[in-house]
Structures are given as structure tokens and as C-alpha cells.
PDB file of C-alpha atoms in Angstrom:
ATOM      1  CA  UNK G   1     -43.456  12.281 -18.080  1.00  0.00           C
ATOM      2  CA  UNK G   2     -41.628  12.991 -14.698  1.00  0.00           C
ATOM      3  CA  UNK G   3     -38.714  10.975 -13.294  1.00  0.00           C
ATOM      4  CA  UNK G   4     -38.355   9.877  -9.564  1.00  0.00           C
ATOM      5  CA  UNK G   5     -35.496   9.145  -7.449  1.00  0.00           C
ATOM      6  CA  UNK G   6     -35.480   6.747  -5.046  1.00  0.00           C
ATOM      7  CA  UNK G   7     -32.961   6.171  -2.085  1.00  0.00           C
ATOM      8  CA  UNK G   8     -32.910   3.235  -0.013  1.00  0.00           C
ATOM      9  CA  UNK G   9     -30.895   2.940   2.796  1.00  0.00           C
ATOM     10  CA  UNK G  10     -29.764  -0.478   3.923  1.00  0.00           C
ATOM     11  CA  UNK G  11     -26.995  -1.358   6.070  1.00  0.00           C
ATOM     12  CA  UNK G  12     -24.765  -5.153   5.519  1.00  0.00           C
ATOM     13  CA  UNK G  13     -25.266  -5.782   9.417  1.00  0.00           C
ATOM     14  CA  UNK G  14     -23.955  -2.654  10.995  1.00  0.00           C
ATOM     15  CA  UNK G  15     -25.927  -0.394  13.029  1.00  0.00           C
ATOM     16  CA  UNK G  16     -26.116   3.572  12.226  1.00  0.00           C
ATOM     17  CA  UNK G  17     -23.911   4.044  15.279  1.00  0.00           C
ATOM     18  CA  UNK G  18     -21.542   1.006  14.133  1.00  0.00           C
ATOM     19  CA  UNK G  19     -21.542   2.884  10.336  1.00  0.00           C
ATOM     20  CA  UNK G  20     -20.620   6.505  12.070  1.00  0.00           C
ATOM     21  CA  UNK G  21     -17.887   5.402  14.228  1.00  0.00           C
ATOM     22  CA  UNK G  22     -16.405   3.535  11.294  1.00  0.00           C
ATOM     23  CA  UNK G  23     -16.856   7.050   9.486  1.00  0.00           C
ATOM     24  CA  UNK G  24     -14.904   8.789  12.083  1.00  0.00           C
ATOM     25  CA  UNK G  25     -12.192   6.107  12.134  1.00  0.00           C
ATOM     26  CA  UNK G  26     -11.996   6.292   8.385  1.00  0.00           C
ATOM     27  CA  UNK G  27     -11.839  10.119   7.800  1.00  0.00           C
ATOM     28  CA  UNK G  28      -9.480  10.156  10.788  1.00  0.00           C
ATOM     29  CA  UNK G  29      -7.086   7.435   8.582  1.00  0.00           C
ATOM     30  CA  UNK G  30      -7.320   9.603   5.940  1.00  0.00           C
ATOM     31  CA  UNK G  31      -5.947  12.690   7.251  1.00  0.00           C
ATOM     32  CA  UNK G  32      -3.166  10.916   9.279  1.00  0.00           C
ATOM     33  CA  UNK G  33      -2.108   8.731   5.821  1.00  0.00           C
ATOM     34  CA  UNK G  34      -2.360  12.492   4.106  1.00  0.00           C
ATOM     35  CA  UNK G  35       0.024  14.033   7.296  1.00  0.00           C
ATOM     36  CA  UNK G  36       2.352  10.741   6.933  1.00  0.00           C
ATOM     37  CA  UNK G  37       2.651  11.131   3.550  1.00  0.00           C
ATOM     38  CA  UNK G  38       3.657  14.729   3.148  1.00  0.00           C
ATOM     39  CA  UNK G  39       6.014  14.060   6.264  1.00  0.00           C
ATOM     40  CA  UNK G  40       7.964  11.391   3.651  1.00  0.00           C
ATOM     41  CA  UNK G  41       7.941  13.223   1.246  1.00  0.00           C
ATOM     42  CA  UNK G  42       9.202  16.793   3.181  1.00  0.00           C
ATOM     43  CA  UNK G  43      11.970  13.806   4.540  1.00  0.00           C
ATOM     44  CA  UNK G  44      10.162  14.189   8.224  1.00  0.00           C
ATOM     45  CA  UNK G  45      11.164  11.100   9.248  1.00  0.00           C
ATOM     46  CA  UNK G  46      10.629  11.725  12.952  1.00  0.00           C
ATOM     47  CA  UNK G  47       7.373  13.152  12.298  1.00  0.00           C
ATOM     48  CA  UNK G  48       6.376  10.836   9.579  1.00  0.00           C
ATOM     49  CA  UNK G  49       6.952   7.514  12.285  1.00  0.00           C
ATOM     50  CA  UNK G  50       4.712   9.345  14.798  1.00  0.00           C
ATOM     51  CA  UNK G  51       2.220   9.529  12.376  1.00  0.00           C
ATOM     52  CA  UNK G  52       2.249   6.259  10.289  1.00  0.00           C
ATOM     53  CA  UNK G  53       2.225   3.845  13.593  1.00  0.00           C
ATOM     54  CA  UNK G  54      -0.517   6.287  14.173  1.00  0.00           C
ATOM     55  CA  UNK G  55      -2.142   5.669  10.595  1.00  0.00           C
ATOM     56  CA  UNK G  56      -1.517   1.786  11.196  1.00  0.00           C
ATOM     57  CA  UNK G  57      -3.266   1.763  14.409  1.00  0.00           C
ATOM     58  CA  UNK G  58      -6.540   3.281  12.835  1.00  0.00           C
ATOM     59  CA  UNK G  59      -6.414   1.292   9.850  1.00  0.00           C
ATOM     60  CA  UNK G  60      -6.718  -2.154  11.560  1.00  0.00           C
ATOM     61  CA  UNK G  61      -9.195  -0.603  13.690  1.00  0.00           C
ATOM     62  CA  UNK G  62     -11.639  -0.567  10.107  1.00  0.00           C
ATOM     63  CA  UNK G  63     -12.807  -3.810   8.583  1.00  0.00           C
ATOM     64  CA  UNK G  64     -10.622  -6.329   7.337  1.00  0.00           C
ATOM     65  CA  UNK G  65     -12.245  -5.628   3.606  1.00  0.00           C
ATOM     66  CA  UNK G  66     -10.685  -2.280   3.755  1.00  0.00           C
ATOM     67  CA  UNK G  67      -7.121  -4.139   2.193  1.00  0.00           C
ATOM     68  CA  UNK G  68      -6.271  -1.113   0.166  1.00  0.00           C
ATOM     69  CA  UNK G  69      -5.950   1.228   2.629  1.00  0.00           C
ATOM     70  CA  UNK G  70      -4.154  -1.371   5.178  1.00  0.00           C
ATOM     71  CA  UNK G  71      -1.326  -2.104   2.446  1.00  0.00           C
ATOM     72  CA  UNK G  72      -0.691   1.928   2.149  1.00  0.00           C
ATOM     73  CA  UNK G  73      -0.500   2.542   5.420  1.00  0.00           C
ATOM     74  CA  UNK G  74       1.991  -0.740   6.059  1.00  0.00           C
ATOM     75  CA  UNK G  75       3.976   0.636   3.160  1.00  0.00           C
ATOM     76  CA  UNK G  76       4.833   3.797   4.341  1.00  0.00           C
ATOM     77  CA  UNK G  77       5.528   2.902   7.452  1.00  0.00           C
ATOM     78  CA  UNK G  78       7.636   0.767   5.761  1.00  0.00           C
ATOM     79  CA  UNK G  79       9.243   3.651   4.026  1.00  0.00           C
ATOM     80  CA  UNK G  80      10.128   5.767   6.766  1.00  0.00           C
ATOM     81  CA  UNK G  81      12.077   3.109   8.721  1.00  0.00           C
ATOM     82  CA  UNK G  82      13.568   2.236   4.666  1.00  0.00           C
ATOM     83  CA  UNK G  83      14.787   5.875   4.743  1.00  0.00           C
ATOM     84  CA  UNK G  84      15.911   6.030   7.971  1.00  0.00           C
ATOM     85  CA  UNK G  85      17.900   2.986   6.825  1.00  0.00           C
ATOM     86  CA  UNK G  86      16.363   0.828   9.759  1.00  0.00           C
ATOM     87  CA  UNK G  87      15.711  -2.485   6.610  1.00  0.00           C
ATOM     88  CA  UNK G  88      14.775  -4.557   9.292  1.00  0.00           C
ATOM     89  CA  UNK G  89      11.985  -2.736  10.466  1.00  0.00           C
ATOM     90  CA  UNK G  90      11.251  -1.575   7.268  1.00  0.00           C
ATOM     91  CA  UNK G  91      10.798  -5.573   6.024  1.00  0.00           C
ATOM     92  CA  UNK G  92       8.375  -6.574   8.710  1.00  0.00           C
ATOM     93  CA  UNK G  93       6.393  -3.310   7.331  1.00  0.00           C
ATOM     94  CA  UNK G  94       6.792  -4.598   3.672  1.00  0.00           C
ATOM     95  CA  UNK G  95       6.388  -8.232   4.657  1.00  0.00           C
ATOM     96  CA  UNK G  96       2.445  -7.600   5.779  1.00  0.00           C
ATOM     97  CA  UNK G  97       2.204  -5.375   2.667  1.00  0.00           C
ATOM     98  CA  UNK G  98       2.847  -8.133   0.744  1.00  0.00           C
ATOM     99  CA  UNK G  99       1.154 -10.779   2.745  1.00  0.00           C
ATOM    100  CA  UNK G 100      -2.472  -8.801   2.316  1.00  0.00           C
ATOM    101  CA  UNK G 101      -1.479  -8.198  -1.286  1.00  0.00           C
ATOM    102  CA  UNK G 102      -1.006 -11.946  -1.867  1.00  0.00           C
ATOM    103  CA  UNK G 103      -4.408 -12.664  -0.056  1.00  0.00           C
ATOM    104  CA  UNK G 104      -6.769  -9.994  -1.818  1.00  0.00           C
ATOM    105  CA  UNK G 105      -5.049  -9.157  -5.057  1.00  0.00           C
ATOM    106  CA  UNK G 106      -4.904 -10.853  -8.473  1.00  0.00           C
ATOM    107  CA  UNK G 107      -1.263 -12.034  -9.660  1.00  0.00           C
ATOM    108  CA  UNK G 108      -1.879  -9.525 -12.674  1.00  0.00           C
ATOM    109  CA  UNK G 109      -2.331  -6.488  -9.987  1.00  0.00           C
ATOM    110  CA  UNK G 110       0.195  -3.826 -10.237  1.00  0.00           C
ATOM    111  CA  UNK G 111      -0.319  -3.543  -6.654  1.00  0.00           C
ATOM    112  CA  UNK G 112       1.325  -6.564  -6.041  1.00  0.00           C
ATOM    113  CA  UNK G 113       4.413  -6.283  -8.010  1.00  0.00           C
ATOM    114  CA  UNK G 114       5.071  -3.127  -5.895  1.00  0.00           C
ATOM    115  CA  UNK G 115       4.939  -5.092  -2.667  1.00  0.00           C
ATOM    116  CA  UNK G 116       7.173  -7.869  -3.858  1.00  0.00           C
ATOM    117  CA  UNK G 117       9.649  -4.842  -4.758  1.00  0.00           C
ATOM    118  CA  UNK G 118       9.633  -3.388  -1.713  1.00  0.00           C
ATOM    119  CA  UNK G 119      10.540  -6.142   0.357  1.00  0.00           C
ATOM    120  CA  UNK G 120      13.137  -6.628  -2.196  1.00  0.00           C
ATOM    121  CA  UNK G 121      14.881  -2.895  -1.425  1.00  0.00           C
ATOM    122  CA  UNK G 122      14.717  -3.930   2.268  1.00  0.00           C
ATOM    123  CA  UNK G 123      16.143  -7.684   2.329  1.00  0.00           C
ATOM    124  CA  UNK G 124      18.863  -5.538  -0.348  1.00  0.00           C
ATOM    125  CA  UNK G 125      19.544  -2.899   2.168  1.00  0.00           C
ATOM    126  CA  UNK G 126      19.990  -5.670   4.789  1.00  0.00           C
ATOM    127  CA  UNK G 127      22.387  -7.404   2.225  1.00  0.00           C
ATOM    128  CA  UNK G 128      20.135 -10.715   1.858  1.00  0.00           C
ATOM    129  CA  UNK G 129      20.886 -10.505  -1.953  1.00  0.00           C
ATOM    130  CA  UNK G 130      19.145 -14.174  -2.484  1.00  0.00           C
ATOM    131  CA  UNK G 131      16.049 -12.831  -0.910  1.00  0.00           C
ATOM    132  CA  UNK G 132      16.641  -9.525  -2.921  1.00  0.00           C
ATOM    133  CA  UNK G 133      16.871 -10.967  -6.266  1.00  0.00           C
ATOM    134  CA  UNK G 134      13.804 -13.721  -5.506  1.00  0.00           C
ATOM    135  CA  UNK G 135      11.582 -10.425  -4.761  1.00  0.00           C
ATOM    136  CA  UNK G 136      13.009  -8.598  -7.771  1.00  0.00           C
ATOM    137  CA  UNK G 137      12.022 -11.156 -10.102  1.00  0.00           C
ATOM    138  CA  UNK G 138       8.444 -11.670  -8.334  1.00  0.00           C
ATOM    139  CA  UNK G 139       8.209  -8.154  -9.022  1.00  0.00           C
ATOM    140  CA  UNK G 140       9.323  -7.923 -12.162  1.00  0.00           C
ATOM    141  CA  UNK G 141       7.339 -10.918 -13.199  1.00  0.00           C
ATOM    142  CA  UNK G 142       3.395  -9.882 -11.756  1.00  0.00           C
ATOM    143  CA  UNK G 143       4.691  -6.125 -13.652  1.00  0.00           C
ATOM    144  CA  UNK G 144       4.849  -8.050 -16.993  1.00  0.00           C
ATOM    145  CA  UNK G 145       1.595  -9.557 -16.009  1.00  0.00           C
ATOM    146  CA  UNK G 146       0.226  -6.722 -15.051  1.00  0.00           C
ATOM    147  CA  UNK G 147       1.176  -4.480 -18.198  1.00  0.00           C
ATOM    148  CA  UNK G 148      -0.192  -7.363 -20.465  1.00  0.00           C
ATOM    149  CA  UNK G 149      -3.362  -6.524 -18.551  1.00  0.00           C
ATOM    150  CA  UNK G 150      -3.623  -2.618 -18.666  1.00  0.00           C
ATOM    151  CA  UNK G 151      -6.041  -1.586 -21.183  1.00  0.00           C
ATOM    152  CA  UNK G 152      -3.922   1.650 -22.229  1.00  0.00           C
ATOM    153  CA  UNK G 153      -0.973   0.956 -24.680  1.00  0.00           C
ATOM    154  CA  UNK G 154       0.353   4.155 -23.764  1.00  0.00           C
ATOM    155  CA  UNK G 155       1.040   2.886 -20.478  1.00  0.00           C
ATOM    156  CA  UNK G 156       2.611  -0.026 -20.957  1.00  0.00           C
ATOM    157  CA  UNK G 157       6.384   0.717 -21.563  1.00  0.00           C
ATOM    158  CA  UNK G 158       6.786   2.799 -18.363  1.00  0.00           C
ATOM    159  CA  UNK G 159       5.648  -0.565 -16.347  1.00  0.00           C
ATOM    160  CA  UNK G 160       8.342  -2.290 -15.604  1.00  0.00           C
ATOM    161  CA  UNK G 161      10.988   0.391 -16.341  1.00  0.00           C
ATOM    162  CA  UNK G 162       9.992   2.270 -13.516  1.00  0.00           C
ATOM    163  CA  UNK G 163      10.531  -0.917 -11.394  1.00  0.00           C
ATOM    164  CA  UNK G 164      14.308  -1.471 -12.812  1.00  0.00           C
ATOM    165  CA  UNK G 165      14.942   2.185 -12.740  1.00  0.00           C
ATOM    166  CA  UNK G 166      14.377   1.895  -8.627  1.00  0.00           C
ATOM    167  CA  UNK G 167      15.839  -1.641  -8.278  1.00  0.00           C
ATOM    168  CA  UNK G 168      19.216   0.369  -9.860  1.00  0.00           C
ATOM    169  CA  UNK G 169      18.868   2.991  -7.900  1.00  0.00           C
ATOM    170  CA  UNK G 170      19.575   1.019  -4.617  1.00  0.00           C
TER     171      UNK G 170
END
């Protein structure tokens, strides 16, 4: 008895030298979403704006498909105008977060419920507490649905606590 392995390369309608630029694009997304991110989190801001319009610009340069990457990188660029209290630029960031996350994710997505609570912190930090508390409960609300979807009961009480905790917070 002997076992054989098989690859077969096929490509959905891009060309080898389509695939590799998208390669280089991607791995170049990568490292400037990995820069951006420490930059936040090291409170960077300068540095972390730089780099996140930079991450921004790559990202839409990949396919459309590629949503998950294209909502990080529109959330923290989101965060680093929230934390350099600029809310109104920091909206229009969370705004097409959210507006990808309503077209590609499920209502029961925790992704989702994240993206309704940012643009809540920013319309909050601009004072538009109507808008604020619409966006709270949205979050809130696809949390619940969320949790009632996770598979691990361990997980489920930190859910939506971590989502109050931050709306507190602000």
C-alpha cells in the first residue's frame, strides 16, 4: 500500500502575475496593520495615522471579498482619530466599518456588534446621545445574538459585559 499526494493548482480567473502582486499587496497590509497596531497601542498617535491611512490604502487595493481585513483596518483608523479625540473623523472611519459589516456579516456575528459600538463611542464623544444610545442597543442586541450562538458556555458571560464595561467607560 503507498499513498500519493496530489496538488493541483488552479486559479478563480487571476493570472500568476495577478495572484503575486495581490501577494505583495497583502503581506505588505499585513505588516502596516501589525506597525498601526502596535503604534495604538504604544499611544503613537502621530505615527499610528501615518500608518493606518497607509494600511487603508492597501487594503482597498485587494479584492472586495477580503471584508475582514477592510473592517480592521477602517477600525483602527477609526481609533486613532477616537483617541486623538477627533469623533468626527473617527465616525466616518466607524461608519464604513459598520457599513461592510452589515453587508458581509450575519446579525449573530460578534463582529458586528463591535462595529455598531464603535460608532456609538464616536456619535457619544460628539455628544449625539440619540445616535449613541440607538448604536448601543444595536450593539448590545447582535452581542446577545451572538453569545446565544457561541458554541463555548464558558464564553458566554464575558459577551456583552465587556461591551457595557466600555460603553461606561466613556
Amino acid at each position: 500500500m503507498f499513498k500519493t499526494i496530489l496538488e493541483i493548482s488552479f486559479s478563480q480567473g487571476s493570472t500568476p502575475a495577478q495572484m503575486a502582486e495581490e501577494q505583495k499587496i497583502n503581506d505588505r497590509f499585513f505588516a502596516e496593520e501589525r506597525k498601526c497596531r502596535e503604534n495604538v497601542n504604544g499611544k503613537n498617535l502621530n505615527s499610528a495615522l501615518k500608518i493606518c491611512k497607509g494600511a487603508v490604502d492597501l487594503v482597498e487595493r485587494l479584492p472586495k471579498e477580503r471584508v475582514n481585513e477592510r473592517m480592521s483596518a477602517y477600525q483602527l483608523l477609526g481609533h486613532v482619530y477616537f483617541a486623538q479625540q477627533k469623533f468626527e473623523e473617527a465616525l466616518r472611519y466607524y461608519k464604513t466599518e459598520l457599513e461592510i459589516g452589515l453587508t458581509t456579516l450575519r446579525p449573530t456575528d460578534a463582529e458586528l456588534a463591535y462595529a455598531y459600538h464603535h460608532v456609538a463611542l464616536a456619535c457619544h464623544g460628539l455628544g449625539r446621545v440619540s445616535d449613541a444610545a440607538q448604536n448601543y442597543a444595536k450593539a448590545e442586541q447582535t452581542m446577545s445574538q451572538a453569545r446565544d450562538h457561541i458554541g463555548l458556555d464558558e464564553l458566554k458571560p464575558n459577551t456583552l459585559r465587556h461591551l457595557r464595561r466600555s460603553a461606561n467607560n466613556t
